Amino acid sequence: MSQNQKPKLILENGLRTDGRKPDELRPMKMEIGVLKNADGSSIIEVGNTKIIAAVYGPKEIHPRHLALPGRATIRVRYHMMPFSTDERKSPSPSRREIEISKVIREALESSILVEQFPRSSIDVFMEVIQADAGTRLASLMAASLAVVDAGIPVKDIIAAVAVGKADGVIVLDLNEPEDMWGEADLPVAMMPSINQVNLIQMNGNLTPEEFKQAIDLASRGIQTIYNMEKETLKSKYIEFKEES
Ligand code: CDP
């Protein structure tokens, strides 16, 4: 990350540094079933942020003493590849990666019907291939898609986006300069069909009115992303149907 002086985040024409309007999402791509050896997998691109996720399970848990009698244990690893950031990142897990793994586990766990798989484990791995802001949310979405790809029952798919404030303007889907220099960063993840929040964090300051505006903007972005996720899953099933 460059530590230069704060750049202008909203330009004279009202657009952002990457040419987007304040309420515009970054271009997104997603695909499931991208890895042959995992039970479920996905790859997701949100602007320049790229994540690959793999799911193993449900399977018998090892070591056995970790088994929970009434539910599955969800184990999650969020990891950044050494070449994913501006400056080489050490491959060993940082405190930030450990914390983000925990945050993602809690968010993901609340979407999975864990009671259906007592004494088993579901292991979820996410690798950040390229980081350009919003990696925790892109990873969470990649994990959610990979869980569904593994055939694991969920309450709903998770859709997520960060909103924030840049040069006094409430903006949707923060890019790296906005994440770094903006006045507020508010990642939100939801299960839209049951209107349940899986994750909400906040860095910086917003007035109650701005907070409401930001949440409204996030909900709209989440709905668009959710529709894209559903299309991604549907297109895979259509592919299967055509093959058989
Ligand atoms: O990625 P996310 O926004 O969820 O988390 P963050 O801790 O707010 O990090 C913001 C961004 O800083 C990341 O997406 C990366 O682009 C960048 N970053 C980096 O370049 N090197 C790191 N070691 C950590 C983060």
Short mmCIF file of C-alpha atoms and ligand atoms in Angstrom, two decimals:
data_model
loop_
_atom_site.label_atom_id
_atom_site.label_comp_id
_atom_site.label_asym_id
_atom_site.label_seq_id
_atom_site.Cartn_x
_atom_site.Cartn_y
_atom_site.Cartn_z
CA MET A 1 0.00 0.00 0.00
CA SER A 2 1.40 3.39 -0.90
CA GLN A 3 1.51 5.83 2.01
CA ASN A 4 1.52 9.03 -0.08
CA GLN A 5 -0.66 12.07 0.52
CA LYS A 6 -4.43 11.64 0.37
CA PRO A 7 -5.60 11.84 -3.26
CA LYS A 8 -8.85 13.49 -4.34
CA LEU A 9 -11.49 10.74 -4.13
CA ILE A 10 -14.38 12.58 -5.80
CA LEU A 11 -13.34 14.49 -8.90
CA GLU A 12 -14.73 17.80 -10.21
CA ASN A 13 -17.24 15.94 -12.43
CA GLY A 14 -18.66 14.11 -9.37
CA LEU A 15 -17.13 10.78 -10.44
CA ARG A 16 -14.74 8.57 -8.45
CA THR A 17 -11.06 7.85 -9.15
CA ASP A 18 -12.02 4.79 -11.23
CA GLY A 19 -14.69 6.70 -13.19
CA ARG A 20 -17.66 5.25 -11.30
CA LYS A 21 -20.68 7.20 -10.05
CA PRO A 22 -21.08 7.18 -6.24
CA ASP A 23 -23.83 4.51 -6.42
CA GLU A 24 -22.14 2.28 -9.00
CA LEU A 25 -20.74 -1.21 -8.33
CA ARG A 26 -17.43 -2.42 -9.73
CA PRO A 27 -17.64 -4.92 -12.60
CA MET A 28 -18.08 -8.42 -11.20
CA LYS A 29 -17.47 -11.94 -12.47
CA MET A 30 -18.15 -15.23 -10.72
CA GLU A 31 -17.98 -18.93 -11.53
CA ILE A 32 -18.53 -22.12 -9.54
CA GLY A 33 -17.02 -25.60 -9.88
CA VAL A 34 -13.59 -24.34 -10.89
CA LEU A 35 -11.51 -26.93 -8.99
CA LYS A 36 -11.63 -30.64 -9.73
CA ASN A 37 -10.30 -31.88 -6.36
CA ALA A 38 -12.50 -29.88 -3.97
CA ASP A 39 -16.10 -30.78 -3.10
CA GLY A 40 -17.13 -27.24 -3.96
CA SER A 41 -15.28 -24.25 -5.39
CA SER A 42 -15.69 -20.83 -6.89
CA ILE A 43 -13.75 -17.90 -8.25
CA ILE A 44 -14.93 -14.35 -7.95
CA GLU A 45 -13.67 -11.03 -9.30
CA VAL A 46 -14.85 -7.71 -7.91
CA GLY A 47 -13.05 -5.03 -9.89
CA ASN A 48 -9.39 -6.00 -9.51
CA THR A 49 -9.98 -8.09 -6.38
CA LYS A 50 -9.75 -11.80 -7.23
CA ILE A 51 -10.52 -14.67 -4.85
CA ILE A 52 -10.62 -18.42 -5.23
CA ALA A 53 -12.48 -20.55 -2.68
CA ALA A 54 -12.54 -24.31 -2.02
CA VAL A 55 -14.78 -26.33 0.28
CA TYR A 56 -14.17 -29.85 1.64
CA GLY A 57 -16.94 -31.71 3.42
CA PRO A 58 -19.11 -32.39 5.21
CA LYS A 59 -16.78 -35.17 6.34
CA GLU A 60 -15.74 -36.94 9.52
CA ILE A 61 -13.80 -34.47 11.64
CA HIS A 62 -10.12 -34.91 12.54
CA PRO A 63 -8.89 -34.62 15.22
CA ARG A 64 -11.97 -36.36 16.64
CA HIS A 65 -12.05 -34.42 19.90
CA LEU A 66 -13.21 -31.40 17.91
CA ALA A 67 -16.48 -33.18 17.03
CA LEU A 68 -19.63 -31.37 18.13
CA PRO A 69 -22.51 -33.76 18.89
CA GLY A 70 -25.31 -31.64 17.46
CA ARG A 71 -23.75 -29.87 14.50
CA ALA A 72 -20.94 -29.53 11.99
CA THR A 73 -17.77 -27.62 12.83
CA ILE A 74 -16.93 -24.97 10.24
CA ARG A 75 -13.22 -24.25 9.79
CA VAL A 76 -12.23 -21.29 7.69
CA ARG A 77 -8.95 -19.97 6.35
CA TYR A 78 -8.66 -16.61 4.60
CA HIS A 79 -5.18 -16.15 3.16
CA MET A 80 -3.47 -13.62 0.89
CA MET A 81 -1.01 -14.93 -1.68
CA PRO A 82 2.43 -13.27 -1.49
CA PHE A 83 1.90 -11.64 -4.91
CA SER A 84 -1.65 -10.43 -4.18
CA THR A 85 -0.65 -7.03 -2.80
CA ASP A 86 1.55 -4.08 -3.93
CA GLU A 87 4.32 -5.15 -1.61
CA ARG A 88 5.08 -8.86 -1.27
CA LYS A 89 3.07 -10.28 1.60
CA SER A 90 4.71 -12.86 3.84
CA PRO A 91 3.02 -16.22 3.21
CA SER A 92 2.66 -16.90 6.93
CA PRO A 93 -0.71 -15.90 8.39
CA SER A 94 -0.80 -12.36 9.76
CA ARG A 95 -2.95 -11.19 12.68
CA ARG A 96 -5.20 -9.51 10.11
CA GLU A 97 -5.72 -12.78 8.21
CA ILE A 98 -6.48 -14.66 11.43
CA GLU A 99 -9.03 -12.03 12.42
CA ILE A 100 -10.64 -11.96 8.96
CA SER A 101 -10.82 -15.79 8.97
CA LYS A 102 -12.78 -15.60 12.24
CA VAL A 103 -15.08 -12.85 10.95
CA ILE A 104 -15.78 -14.85 7.76
CA ARG A 105 -16.37 -18.06 9.72
CA GLU A 106 -18.97 -16.43 11.93
CA ALA A 107 -20.73 -14.86 8.95
CA LEU A 108 -20.67 -18.05 6.85
CA GLU A 109 -21.65 -20.35 9.72
CA SER A 110 -24.93 -18.50 10.23
CA SER A 111 -25.94 -19.33 6.64
CA ILE A 112 -25.25 -23.10 6.79
CA LEU A 113 -27.70 -25.71 8.16
CA VAL A 114 -24.99 -27.02 10.49
CA GLU A 115 -27.41 -29.15 12.57
CA GLN A 116 -27.83 -31.50 9.62
CA PHE A 117 -24.21 -32.72 9.91
CA PRO A 118 -23.39 -33.65 13.53
CA ARG A 119 -19.79 -34.64 14.36
CA SER A 120 -18.55 -33.58 10.93
CA SER A 121 -16.37 -30.79 9.55
CA ILE A 122 -16.78 -28.39 6.68
CA ASP A 123 -13.43 -26.85 5.75
CA VAL A 124 -13.37 -23.65 3.73
CA PHE A 125 -10.24 -22.16 2.17
CA MET A 126 -10.06 -18.78 0.49
CA GLU A 127 -7.01 -17.47 -1.31
CA VAL A 128 -6.75 -13.82 -2.26
CA ILE A 129 -5.07 -13.92 -5.67
CA GLN A 130 -5.19 -10.15 -6.16
CA ALA A 131 -6.18 -7.57 -3.53
CA ASP A 132 -7.79 -4.24 -4.41
CA ALA A 133 -10.13 -3.56 -1.44
CA GLY A 134 -13.11 -5.57 -0.28
CA THR A 135 -11.27 -8.88 0.00
CA ARG A 136 -13.13 -10.07 3.13
CA LEU A 137 -16.49 -9.64 1.44
CA ALA A 138 -15.44 -11.08 -1.91
CA SER A 139 -13.97 -14.04 0.04
CA LEU A 140 -17.18 -14.50 2.00
CA MET A 141 -19.23 -14.52 -1.21
CA ALA A 142 -16.79 -16.92 -2.89
CA ALA A 143 -17.07 -19.19 0.18
CA SER A 144 -20.86 -19.03 0.12
CA LEU A 145 -20.97 -19.98 -3.57
CA ALA A 146 -18.44 -22.80 -3.02
CA VAL A 147 -20.54 -24.16 -0.11
CA VAL A 148 -23.59 -24.28 -2.36
CA ASP A 149 -21.47 -25.84 -5.13
CA ALA A 150 -20.51 -28.59 -2.63
CA GLY A 151 -24.23 -29.35 -2.23
CA ILE A 152 -24.33 -28.21 1.40
CA PRO A 153 -27.77 -26.87 2.40
CA VAL A 154 -27.91 -23.18 3.33
CA LYS A 155 -30.57 -20.75 4.51
CA ASP A 156 -29.61 -18.45 1.63
CA ILE A 157 -26.58 -17.40 -0.42
CA ILE A 158 -24.61 -14.50 1.05
CA ALA A 159 -24.32 -11.26 -0.94
CA ALA A 160 -22.06 -8.49 0.30
CA VAL A 161 -20.70 -5.05 -0.46
CA ALA A 162 -18.82 -2.28 1.36
CA VAL A 163 -20.24 1.23 1.49
CA GLY A 164 -18.48 4.25 2.88
CA LYS A 165 -17.81 7.95 2.73
CA ALA A 166 -15.26 9.55 0.42
CA ASP A 167 -14.73 13.33 0.33
CA GLY A 168 -18.09 13.73 2.10
CA VAL A 169 -20.01 11.57 -0.42
CA ILE A 170 -21.65 8.22 0.45
CA VAL A 171 -20.22 5.70 -2.04
CA LEU A 172 -21.00 2.10 -2.97
CA ASP A 173 -18.39 -0.69 -3.26
CA LEU A 174 -15.19 1.02 -2.10
CA ASN A 175 -12.03 0.84 -4.19
CA GLU A 176 -8.59 0.79 -2.58
CA PRO A 177 -7.99 4.57 -2.37
CA GLU A 178 -11.48 5.04 -0.88
CA ASP A 179 -10.88 2.22 1.59
CA MET A 180 -7.56 3.74 2.56
CA TRP A 181 -8.31 7.46 2.52
CA GLY A 182 -12.10 7.68 2.90
CA GLU A 183 -13.83 8.90 6.05
CA ALA A 184 -15.75 5.66 6.63
CA ASP A 185 -15.77 2.01 5.51
CA LEU A 186 -18.81 -0.15 6.24
CA PRO A 187 -18.73 -3.73 4.95
CA VAL A 188 -22.19 -5.36 4.94
CA ALA A 189 -23.11 -8.99 4.14
CA MET A 190 -26.67 -10.31 3.99
CA MET A 191 -28.88 -13.25 3.14
CA PRO A 192 -31.30 -11.18 1.06
CA SER A 193 -34.22 -13.61 0.74
CA ILE A 194 -34.59 -13.85 4.53
CA ASN A 195 -33.48 -10.26 5.16
CA GLN A 196 -30.82 -11.34 7.67
CA VAL A 197 -27.46 -9.60 8.21
CA ASN A 198 -24.44 -11.94 8.40
CA LEU A 199 -21.72 -9.36 8.83
CA ILE A 200 -21.51 -5.65 9.52
CA GLN A 201 -18.34 -3.82 10.52
CA MET A 202 -17.44 -0.17 10.55
CA ASN A 203 -14.29 1.89 10.38
CA GLY A 204 -14.45 5.68 10.64
CA ASN A 205 -17.36 7.98 11.36
CA LEU A 206 -20.84 8.54 9.92
CA THR A 207 -23.77 10.58 11.26
CA PRO A 208 -26.97 8.58 11.96
CA GLU A 209 -28.47 10.06 8.75
CA GLU A 210 -25.40 9.09 6.69
CA PHE A 211 -25.43 5.62 8.24
CA LYS A 212 -29.04 5.13 7.12
CA GLN A 213 -28.20 6.40 3.63
CA ALA A 214 -25.19 4.05 3.48
CA ILE A 215 -27.25 1.02 4.57
CA ASP A 216 -29.93 1.81 1.95
CA LEU A 217 -27.24 2.04 -0.72
CA ALA A 218 -25.67 -1.23 0.46
CA SER A 219 -29.04 -3.04 0.35
CA ARG A 220 -29.55 -1.96 -3.26
CA GLY A 221 -26.05 -3.10 -4.23
CA ILE A 222 -26.56 -6.39 -2.38
CA GLN A 223 -29.76 -7.09 -4.31
CA THR A 224 -27.95 -6.65 -7.66
CA ILE A 225 -25.07 -8.89 -6.53
CA TYR A 226 -27.52 -11.50 -5.18
CA ASN A 227 -29.25 -11.71 -8.57
CA MET A 228 -25.86 -12.23 -10.21
CA GLU A 229 -25.03 -15.03 -7.76
CA LYS A 230 -28.34 -16.76 -8.46
CA GLU A 231 -27.69 -16.52 -12.22
CA THR A 232 -24.21 -18.04 -11.70
CA LEU A 233 -25.68 -21.02 -9.83
CA LYS A 234 -28.56 -21.45 -12.28
CA SER A 235 -26.28 -21.41 -15.33
CA LYS A 236 -24.25 -24.28 -13.83
CA TYR A 237 -27.39 -26.38 -13.34
CA ILE A 238 -28.51 -25.67 -16.91
CA GLU A 239 -25.05 -26.85 -18.07
CA PHE A 240 -25.51 -30.11 -16.10
CA LYS A 241 -28.99 -30.61 -17.52
CA GLU A 242 -27.76 -30.13 -21.07
CA GLU A 243 -24.88 -32.58 -20.54
CA SER A 244 -27.12 -35.38 -19.19
O1 CDP B 1 -9.78 -6.29 1.92
P1 CDP B 1 -10.68 -5.67 2.96
O2 CDP B 1 -11.23 -4.33 2.50
O3 CDP B 1 -11.77 -6.59 3.39
O4 CDP B 1 -9.80 -5.45 4.26
P2 CDP B 1 -8.88 -4.21 4.75
O5 CDP B 1 -8.08 -4.73 5.91
O6 CDP B 1 -9.72 -3.02 4.93
O7 CDP B 1 -7.86 -4.00 3.54
C1 CDP B 1 -8.12 -3.10 2.52
C2 CDP B 1 -7.20 -3.34 1.37
O8 CDP B 1 -5.87 -3.02 1.71
C3 CDP B 1 -7.13 -4.77 0.88
O9 CDP B 1 -8.22 -5.16 0.10
C4 CDP B 1 -5.86 -4.72 0.07
O10 CDP B 1 -6.12 -4.16 -1.21
C5 CDP B 1 -4.99 -3.77 0.89
N1 CDP B 1 -4.02 -4.53 1.70
C6 CDP B 1 -2.73 -4.68 1.21
O11 CDP B 1 -2.43 -4.17 0.14
N2 CDP B 1 -1.80 -5.40 1.93
C7 CDP B 1 -2.13 -5.99 3.10
N3 CDP B 1 -1.21 -6.69 3.77
C8 CDP B 1 -3.43 -5.85 3.60
C9 CDP B 1 -4.37 -5.13 2.88
#
